[in-house]
PDB file of C-alpha atoms and ligand atoms in Angstrom:
ATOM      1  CA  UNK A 157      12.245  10.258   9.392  1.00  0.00           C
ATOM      2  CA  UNK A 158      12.421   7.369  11.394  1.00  0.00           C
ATOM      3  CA  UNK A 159      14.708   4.213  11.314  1.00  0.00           C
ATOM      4  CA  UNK A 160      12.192   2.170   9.717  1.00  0.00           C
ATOM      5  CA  UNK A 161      13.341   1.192   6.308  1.00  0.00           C
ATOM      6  CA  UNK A 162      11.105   3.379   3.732  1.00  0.00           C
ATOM      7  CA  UNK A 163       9.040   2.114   1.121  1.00  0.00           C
ATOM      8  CA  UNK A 164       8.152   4.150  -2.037  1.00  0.00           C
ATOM      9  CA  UNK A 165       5.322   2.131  -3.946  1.00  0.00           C
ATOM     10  CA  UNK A 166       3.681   2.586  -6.850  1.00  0.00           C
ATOM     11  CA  UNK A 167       0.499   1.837  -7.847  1.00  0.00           C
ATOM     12  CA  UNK A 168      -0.132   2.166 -11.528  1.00  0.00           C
ATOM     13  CA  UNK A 169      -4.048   1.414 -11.212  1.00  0.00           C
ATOM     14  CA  UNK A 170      -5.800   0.710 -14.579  1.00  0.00           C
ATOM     15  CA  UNK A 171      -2.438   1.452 -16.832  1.00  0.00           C
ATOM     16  CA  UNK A 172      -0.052   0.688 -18.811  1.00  0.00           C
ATOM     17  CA  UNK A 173      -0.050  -2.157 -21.354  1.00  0.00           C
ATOM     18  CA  UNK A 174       3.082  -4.489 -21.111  1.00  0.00           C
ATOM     19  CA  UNK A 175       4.715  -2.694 -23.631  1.00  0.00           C
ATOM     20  CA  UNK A 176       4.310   0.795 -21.775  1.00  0.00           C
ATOM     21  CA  UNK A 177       5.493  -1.058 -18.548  1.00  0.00           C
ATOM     22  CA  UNK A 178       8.889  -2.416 -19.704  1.00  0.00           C
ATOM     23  CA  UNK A 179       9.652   1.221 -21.150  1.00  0.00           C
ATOM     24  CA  UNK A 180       8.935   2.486 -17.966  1.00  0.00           C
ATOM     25  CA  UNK A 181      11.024   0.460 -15.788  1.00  0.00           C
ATOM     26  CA  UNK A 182      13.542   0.684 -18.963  1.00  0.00           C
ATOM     27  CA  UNK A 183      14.401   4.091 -18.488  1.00  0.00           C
ATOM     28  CA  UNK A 184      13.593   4.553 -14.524  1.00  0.00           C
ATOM     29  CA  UNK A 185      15.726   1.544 -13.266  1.00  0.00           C
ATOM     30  CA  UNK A 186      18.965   2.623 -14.262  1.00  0.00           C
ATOM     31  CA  UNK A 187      18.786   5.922 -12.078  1.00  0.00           C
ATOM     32  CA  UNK A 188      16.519   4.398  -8.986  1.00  0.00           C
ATOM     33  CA  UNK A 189      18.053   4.740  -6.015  1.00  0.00           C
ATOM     34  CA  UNK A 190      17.786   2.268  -3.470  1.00  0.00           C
ATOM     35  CA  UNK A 191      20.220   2.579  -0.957  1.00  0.00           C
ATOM     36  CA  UNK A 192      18.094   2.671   2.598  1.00  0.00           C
ATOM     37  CA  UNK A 193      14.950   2.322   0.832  1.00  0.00           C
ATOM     38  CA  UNK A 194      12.645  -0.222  -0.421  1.00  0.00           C
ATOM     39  CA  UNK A 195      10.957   0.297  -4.192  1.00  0.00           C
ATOM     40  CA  UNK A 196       7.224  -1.571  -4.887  1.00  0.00           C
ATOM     41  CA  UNK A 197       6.094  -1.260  -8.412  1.00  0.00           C
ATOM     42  CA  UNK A 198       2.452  -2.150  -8.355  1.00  0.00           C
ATOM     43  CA  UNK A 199       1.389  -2.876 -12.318  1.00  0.00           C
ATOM     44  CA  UNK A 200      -2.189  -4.071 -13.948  1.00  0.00           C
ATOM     45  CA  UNK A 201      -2.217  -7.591 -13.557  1.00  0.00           C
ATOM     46  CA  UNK A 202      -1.519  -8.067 -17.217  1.00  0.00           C
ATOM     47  CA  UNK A 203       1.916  -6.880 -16.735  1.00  0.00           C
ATOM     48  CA  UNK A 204       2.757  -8.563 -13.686  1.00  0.00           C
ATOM     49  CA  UNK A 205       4.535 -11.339 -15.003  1.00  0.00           C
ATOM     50  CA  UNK A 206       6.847  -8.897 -17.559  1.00  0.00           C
ATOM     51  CA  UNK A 207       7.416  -6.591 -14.720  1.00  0.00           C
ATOM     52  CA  UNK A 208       8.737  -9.453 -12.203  1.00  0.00           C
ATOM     53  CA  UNK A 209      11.169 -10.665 -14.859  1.00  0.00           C
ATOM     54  CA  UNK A 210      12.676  -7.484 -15.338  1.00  0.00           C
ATOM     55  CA  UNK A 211      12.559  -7.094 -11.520  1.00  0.00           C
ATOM     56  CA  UNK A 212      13.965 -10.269 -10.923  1.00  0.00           C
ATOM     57  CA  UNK A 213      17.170 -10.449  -8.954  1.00  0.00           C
ATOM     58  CA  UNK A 214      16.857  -6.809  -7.476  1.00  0.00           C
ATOM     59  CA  UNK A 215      16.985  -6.631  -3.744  1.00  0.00           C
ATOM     60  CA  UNK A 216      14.982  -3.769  -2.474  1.00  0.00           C
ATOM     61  CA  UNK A 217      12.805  -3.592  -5.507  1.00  0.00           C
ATOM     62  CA  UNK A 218       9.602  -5.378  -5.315  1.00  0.00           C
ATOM     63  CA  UNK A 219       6.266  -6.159  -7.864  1.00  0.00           C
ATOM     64  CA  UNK A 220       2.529  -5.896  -5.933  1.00  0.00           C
ATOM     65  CA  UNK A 221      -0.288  -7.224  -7.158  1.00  0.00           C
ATOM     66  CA  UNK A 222      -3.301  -4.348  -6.888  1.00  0.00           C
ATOM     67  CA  UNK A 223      -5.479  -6.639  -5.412  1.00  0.00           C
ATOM     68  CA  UNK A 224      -6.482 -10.363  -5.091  1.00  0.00           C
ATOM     69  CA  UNK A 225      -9.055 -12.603  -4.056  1.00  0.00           C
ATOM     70  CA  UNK A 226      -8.926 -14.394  -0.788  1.00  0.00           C
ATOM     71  CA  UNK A 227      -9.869 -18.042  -2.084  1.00  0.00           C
ATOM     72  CA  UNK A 228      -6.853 -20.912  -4.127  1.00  0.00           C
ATOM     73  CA  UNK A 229      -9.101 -21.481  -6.498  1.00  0.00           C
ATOM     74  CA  UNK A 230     -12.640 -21.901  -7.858  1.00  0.00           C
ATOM     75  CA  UNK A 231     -15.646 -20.250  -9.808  1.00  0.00           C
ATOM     76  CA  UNK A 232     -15.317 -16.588  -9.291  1.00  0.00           C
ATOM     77  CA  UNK A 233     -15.032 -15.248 -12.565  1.00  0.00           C
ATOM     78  CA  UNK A 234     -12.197 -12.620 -13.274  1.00  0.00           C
ATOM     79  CA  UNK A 235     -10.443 -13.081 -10.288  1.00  0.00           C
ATOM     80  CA  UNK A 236      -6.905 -13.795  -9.350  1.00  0.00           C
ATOM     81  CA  UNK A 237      -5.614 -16.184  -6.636  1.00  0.00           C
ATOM     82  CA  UNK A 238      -2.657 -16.160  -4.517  1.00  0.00           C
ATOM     83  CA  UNK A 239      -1.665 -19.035  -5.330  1.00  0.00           C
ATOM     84  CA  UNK A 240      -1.246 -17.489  -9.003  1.00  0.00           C
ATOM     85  CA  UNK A 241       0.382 -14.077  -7.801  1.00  0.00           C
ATOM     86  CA  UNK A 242       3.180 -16.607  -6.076  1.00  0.00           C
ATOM     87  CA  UNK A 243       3.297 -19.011  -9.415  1.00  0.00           C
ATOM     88  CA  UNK A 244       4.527 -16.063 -11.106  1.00  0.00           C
ATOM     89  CA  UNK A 245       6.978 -14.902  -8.317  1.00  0.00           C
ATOM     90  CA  UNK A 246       4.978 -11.908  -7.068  1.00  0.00           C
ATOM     91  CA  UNK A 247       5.017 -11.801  -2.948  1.00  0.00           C
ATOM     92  CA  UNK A 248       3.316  -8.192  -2.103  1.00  0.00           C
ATOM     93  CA  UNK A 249      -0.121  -7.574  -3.056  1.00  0.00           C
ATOM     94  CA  UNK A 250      -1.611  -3.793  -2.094  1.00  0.00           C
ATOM     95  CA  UNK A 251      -5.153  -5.009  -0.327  1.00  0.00           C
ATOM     96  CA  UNK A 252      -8.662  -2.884   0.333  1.00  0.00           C
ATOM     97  CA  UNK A 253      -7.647   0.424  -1.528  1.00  0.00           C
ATOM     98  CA  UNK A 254     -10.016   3.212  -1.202  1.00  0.00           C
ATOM     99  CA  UNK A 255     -11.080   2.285  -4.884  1.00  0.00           C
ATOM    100  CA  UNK A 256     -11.801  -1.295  -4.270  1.00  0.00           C
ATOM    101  CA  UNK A 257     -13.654  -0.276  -1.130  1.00  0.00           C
ATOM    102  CA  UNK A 258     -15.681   2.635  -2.918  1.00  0.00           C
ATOM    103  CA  UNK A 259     -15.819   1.655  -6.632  1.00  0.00           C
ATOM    104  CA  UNK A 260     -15.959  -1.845  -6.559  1.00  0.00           C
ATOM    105  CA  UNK A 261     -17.989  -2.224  -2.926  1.00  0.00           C
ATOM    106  CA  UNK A 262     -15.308  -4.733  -0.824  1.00  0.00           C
ATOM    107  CA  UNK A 263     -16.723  -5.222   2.292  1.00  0.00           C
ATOM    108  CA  UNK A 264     -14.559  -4.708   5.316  1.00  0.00           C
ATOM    109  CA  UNK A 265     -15.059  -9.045   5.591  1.00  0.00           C
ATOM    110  CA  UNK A 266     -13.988  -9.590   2.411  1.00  0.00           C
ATOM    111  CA  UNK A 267     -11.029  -7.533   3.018  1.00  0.00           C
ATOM    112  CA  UNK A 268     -10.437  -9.119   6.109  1.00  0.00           C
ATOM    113  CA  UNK A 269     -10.379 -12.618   4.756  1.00  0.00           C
ATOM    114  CA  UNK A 270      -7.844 -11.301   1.856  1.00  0.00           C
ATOM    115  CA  UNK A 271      -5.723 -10.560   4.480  1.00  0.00           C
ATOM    116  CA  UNK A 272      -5.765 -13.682   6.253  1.00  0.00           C
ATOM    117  CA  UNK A 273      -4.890 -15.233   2.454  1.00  0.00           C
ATOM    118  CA  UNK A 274      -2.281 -13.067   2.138  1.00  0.00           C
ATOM    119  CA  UNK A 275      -0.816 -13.711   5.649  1.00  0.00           C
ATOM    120  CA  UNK A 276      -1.463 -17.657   5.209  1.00  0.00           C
ATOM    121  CA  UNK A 277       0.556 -17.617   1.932  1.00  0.00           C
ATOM    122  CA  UNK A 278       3.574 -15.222   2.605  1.00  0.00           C
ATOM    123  CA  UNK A 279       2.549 -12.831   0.806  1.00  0.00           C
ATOM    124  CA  UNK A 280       3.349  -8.832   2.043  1.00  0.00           C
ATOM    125  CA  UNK A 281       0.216  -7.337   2.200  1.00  0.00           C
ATOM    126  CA  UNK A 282      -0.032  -3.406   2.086  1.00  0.00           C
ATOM    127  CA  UNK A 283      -3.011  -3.137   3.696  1.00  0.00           C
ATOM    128  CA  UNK A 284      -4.861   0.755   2.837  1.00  0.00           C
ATOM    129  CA  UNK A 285      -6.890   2.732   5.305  1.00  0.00           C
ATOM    130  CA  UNK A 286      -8.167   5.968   5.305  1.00  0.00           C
ATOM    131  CA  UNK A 287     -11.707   8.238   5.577  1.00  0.00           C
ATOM    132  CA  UNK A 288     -13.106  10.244   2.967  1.00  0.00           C
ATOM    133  CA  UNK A 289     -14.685  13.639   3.061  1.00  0.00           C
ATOM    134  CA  UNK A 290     -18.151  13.071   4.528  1.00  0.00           C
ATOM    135  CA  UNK A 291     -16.354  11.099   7.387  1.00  0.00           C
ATOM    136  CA  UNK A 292     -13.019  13.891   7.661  1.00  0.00           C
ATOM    137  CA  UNK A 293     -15.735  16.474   8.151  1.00  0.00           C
ATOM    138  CA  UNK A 294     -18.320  14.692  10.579  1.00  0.00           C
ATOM    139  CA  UNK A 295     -15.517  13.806  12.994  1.00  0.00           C
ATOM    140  CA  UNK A 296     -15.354  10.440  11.923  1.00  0.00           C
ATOM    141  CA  UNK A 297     -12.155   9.526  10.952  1.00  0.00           C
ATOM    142  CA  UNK A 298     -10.612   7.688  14.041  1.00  0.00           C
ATOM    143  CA  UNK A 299     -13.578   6.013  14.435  1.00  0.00           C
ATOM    144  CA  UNK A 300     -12.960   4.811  10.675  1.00  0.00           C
ATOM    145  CA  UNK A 301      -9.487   3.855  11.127  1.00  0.00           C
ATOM    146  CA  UNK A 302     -10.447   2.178  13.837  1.00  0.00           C
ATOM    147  CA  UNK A 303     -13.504   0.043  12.218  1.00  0.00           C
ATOM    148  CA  UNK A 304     -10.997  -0.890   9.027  1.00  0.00           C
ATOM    149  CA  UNK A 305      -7.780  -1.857  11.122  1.00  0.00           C
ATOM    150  CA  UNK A 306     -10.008  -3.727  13.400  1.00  0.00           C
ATOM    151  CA  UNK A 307     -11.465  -6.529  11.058  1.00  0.00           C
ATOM    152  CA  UNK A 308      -8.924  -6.050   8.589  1.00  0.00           C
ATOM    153  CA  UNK A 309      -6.595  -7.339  11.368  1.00  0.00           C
ATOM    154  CA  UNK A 310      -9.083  -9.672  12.961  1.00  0.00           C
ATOM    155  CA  UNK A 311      -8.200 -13.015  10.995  1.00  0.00           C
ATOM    156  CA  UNK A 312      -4.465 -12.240  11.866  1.00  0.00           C
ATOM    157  CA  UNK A 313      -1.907 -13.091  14.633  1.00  0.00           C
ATOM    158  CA  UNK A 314       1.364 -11.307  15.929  1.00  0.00           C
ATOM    159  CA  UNK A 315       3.788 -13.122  13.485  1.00  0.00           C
ATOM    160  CA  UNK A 316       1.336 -12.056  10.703  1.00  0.00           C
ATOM    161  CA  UNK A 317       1.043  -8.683  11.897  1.00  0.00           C
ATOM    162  CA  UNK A 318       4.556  -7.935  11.726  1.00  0.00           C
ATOM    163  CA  UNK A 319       4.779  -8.223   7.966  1.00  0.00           C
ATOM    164  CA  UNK A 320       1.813  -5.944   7.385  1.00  0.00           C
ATOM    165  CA  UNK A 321       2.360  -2.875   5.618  1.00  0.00           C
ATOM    166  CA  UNK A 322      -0.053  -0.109   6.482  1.00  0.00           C
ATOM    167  CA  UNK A 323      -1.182   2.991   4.029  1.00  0.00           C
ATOM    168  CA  UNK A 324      -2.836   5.578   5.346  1.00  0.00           C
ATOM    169  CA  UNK A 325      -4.749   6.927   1.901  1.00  0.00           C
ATOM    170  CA  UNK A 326      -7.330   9.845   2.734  1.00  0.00           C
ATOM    171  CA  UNK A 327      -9.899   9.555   0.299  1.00  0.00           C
ATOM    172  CA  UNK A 328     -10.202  13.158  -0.289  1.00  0.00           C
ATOM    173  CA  UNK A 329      -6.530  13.069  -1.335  1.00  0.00           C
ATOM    174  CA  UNK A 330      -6.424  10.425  -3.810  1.00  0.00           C
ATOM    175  CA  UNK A 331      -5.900  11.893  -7.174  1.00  0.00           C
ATOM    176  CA  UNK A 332      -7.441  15.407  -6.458  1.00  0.00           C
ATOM    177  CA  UNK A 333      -3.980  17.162  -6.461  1.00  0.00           C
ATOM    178  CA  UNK A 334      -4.866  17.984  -2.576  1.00  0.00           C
ATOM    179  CA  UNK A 335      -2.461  16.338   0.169  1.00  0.00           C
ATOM    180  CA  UNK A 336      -3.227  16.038   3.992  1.00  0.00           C
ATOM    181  CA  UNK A 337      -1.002  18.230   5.486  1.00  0.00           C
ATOM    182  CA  UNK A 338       2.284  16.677   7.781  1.00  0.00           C
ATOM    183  CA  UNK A 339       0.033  17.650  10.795  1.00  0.00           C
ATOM    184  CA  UNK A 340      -2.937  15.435   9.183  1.00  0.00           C
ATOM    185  CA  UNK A 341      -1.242  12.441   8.383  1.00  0.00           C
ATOM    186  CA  UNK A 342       0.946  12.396  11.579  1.00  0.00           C
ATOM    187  CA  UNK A 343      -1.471  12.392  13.291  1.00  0.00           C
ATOM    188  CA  UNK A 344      -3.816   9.380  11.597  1.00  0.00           C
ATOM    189  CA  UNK A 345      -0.359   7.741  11.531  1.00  0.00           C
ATOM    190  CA  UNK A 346       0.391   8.091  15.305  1.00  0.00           C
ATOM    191  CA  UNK A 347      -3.413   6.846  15.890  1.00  0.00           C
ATOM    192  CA  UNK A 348      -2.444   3.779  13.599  1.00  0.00           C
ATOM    193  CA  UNK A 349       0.341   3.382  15.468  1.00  0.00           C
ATOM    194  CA  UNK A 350      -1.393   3.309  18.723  1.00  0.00           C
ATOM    195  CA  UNK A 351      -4.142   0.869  18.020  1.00  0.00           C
ATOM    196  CA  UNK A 352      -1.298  -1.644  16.768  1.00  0.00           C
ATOM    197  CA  UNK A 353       0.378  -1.466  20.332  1.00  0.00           C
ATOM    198  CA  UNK A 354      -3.217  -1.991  21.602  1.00  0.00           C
ATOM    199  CA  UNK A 355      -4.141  -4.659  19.780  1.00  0.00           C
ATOM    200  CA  UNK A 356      -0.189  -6.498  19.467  1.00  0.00           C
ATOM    201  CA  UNK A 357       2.297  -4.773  21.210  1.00  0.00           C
ATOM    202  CA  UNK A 358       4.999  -2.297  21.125  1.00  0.00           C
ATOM    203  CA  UNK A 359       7.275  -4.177  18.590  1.00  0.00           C
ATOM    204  CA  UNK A 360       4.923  -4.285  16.392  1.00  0.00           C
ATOM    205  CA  UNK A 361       3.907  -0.649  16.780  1.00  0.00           C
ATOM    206  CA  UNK A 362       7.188   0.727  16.790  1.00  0.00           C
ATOM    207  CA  UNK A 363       8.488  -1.276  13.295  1.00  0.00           C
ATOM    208  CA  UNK A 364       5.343  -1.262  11.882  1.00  0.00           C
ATOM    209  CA  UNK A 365       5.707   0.841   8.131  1.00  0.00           C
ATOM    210  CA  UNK A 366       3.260   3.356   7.756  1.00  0.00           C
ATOM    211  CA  UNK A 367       3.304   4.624   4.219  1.00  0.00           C
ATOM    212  CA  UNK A 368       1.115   7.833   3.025  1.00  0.00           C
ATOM    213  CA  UNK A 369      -0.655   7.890   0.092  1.00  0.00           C
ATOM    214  CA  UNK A 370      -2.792  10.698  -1.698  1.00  0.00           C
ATOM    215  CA  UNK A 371      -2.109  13.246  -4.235  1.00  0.00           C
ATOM    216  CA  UNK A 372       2.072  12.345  -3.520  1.00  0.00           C
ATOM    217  CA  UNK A 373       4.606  14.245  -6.103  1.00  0.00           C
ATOM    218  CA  UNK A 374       7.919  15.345  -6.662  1.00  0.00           C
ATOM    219  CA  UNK A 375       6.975  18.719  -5.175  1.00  0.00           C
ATOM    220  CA  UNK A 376       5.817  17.537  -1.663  1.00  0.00           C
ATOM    221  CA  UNK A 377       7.997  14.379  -1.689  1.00  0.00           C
ATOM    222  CA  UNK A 378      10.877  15.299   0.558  1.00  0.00           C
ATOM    223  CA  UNK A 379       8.808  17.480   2.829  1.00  0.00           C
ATOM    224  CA  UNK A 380       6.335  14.427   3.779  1.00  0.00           C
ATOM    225  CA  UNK A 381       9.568  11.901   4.157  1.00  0.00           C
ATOM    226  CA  UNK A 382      10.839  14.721   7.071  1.00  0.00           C
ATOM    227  CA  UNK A 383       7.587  13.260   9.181  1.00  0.00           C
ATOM    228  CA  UNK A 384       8.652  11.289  11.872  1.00  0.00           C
ATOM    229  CA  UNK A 385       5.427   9.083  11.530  1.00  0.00           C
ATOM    230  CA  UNK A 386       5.445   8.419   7.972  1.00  0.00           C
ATOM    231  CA  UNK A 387       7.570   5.814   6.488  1.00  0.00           C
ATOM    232  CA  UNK A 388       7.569   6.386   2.998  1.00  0.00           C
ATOM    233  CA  UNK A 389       4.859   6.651   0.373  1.00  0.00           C
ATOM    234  CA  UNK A 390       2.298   5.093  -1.960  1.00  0.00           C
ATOM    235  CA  UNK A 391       1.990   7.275  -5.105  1.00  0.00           C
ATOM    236  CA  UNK A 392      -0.765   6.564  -8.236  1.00  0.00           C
ATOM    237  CA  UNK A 393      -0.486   9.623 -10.744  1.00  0.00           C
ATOM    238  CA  UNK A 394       2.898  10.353 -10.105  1.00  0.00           C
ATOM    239  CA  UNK A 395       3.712   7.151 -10.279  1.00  0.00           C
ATOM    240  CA  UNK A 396       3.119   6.622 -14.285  1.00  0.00           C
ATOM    241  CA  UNK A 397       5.767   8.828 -15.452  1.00  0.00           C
ATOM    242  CA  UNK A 398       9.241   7.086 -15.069  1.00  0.00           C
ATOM    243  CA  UNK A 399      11.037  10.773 -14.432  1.00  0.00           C
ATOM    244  CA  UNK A 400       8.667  11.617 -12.097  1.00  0.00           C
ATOM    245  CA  UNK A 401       8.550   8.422  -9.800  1.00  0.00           C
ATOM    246  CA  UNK A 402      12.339   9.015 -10.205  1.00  0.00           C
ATOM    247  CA  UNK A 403      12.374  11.836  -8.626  1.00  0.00           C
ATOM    248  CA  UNK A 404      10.051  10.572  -5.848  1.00  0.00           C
ATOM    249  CA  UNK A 405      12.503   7.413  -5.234  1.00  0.00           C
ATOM    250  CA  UNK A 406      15.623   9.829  -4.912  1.00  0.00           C
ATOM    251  CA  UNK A 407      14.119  12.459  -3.006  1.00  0.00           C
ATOM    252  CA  UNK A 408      16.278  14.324  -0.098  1.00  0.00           C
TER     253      UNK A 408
HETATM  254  P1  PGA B  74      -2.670   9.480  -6.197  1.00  0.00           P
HETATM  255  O1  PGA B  74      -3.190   7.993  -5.788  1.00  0.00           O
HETATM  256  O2  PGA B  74      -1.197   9.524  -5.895  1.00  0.00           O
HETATM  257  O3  PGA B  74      -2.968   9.587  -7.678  1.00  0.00           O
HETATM  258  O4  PGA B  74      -3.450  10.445  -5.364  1.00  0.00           O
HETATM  259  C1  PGA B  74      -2.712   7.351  -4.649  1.00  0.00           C
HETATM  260  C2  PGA B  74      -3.363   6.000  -4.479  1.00  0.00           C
HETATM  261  O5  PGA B  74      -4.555   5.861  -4.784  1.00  0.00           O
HETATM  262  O6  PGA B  74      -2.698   5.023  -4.065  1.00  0.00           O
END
């Protein structure tokens, strides 16, 4: 563990009505511990708004939108601005996950020009990297990293940089019950690390929050927090059941 303030997120993906989210947060809140830490709940934008309110007035715990698009306002049908994210008091937003990238086809400049949004309107973005498979096993994955953290970052300056959050999420992790071993993810995380002191400096390197993400549970919670590199987590299936997460939160 380092002395970089963790962050354990959640990211609830397609789930949860509004209903199922305020019985969540009704029976996990009471027991979350946050001292040292930093919570993100990341709910379907329908329950956004019903999760800030109950948030509202916590500290260290924070609502994400999933994902947004880049532009204030205009015709692109089903899409969410941040301009509305901040009209309903959400600040983080999680940006490029693997499933937006792979299911939904965001192109690294879209992505890039979300971030730039994000950056221009205060909002924290957590910004998710990470190779799958195909790329793991041809050798590819620095090269990867490299290619998404490059234009991701390319719209944005030091002072932007520094509120970044970073995820490293391995494809092949993500919901397949297998999780890149402390070796693996230290080191795509020290790689991350590197390329931000290339590209900004060592501040920025050194503070920078690297979160992991893939196939996270109660089981391998504590062990992964014991990393040096990796500065807390960002956790989908484990996420949706309030005693697990709980467990996740309070680990050690
Ligand atoms: P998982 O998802 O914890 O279900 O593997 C993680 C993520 O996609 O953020």
């Amino acid at each position: 563990m380092s002395n970089r303030t963790p962050i354990i997120a959640a990211n609830w993906k397609m789930h949860k009505t509004v209903g199922e989210a305020r019985a969540f947060l009704d029976s996990f809140l009471p027991g979350c511990d946050t001292s040292g830490k930093e919570v993100v709940i990341a709910p379907p934008f329908t329950a956004l708004a019903e999760t800030e309110a109950m948030l509202r007035g916590l500290d260290r715990v924070h609502v994400a939108a999933q994902n947004m698009h880049h532009e204030e306002k205009g015709a692109f049908t089903g899409e969410i601005s941040p301009l509305m994210l901040l009209d309903i008091g959400v600040n983080w937003v999680i940006i490029g996950h693997s499933e937006r990238r792979h299911i939904f086809g965001e192109s690294h400049g879209f992505i890039s020009r979300k971030m730039a949004a994000a950056v221009r309107h205060g909002l924290t973005p957590i910004l998710c990297v990470g190779e799958t498979l195909e790329e793991r096993e041809a050798g590819h994955t620095f090269d990867v990293l490299r290619e998404q953290l490059a234009t991701a970052f390319e719209p944005i300056g030091e002072e932007g940089a520094a509120t970044v959050v970073i995820a490293y999420e391995p494809v092949w992790a993500i919901g397949t019950g297998k999780t890149a071993s402390a070796g693996q993810a230290n080191e795509a995380h020290r790689f991350i690390r590197e390329w931000l002191s290339n590209r900004f400096n060592n501040t920025i390197a050194d503070t920078k929050r690297i979160l992991y993400g893939g196939s996270v549970k109660p089981a391998n919670i504590s062990k992964l927090m014991a990393e040096s590199e990796i500065d807390g987590v960002l956790v989908g299936g484990a996420s949706l059941d309030a005693a697990s997460f709980l467990e996740i939160v309070n680990y050690g």
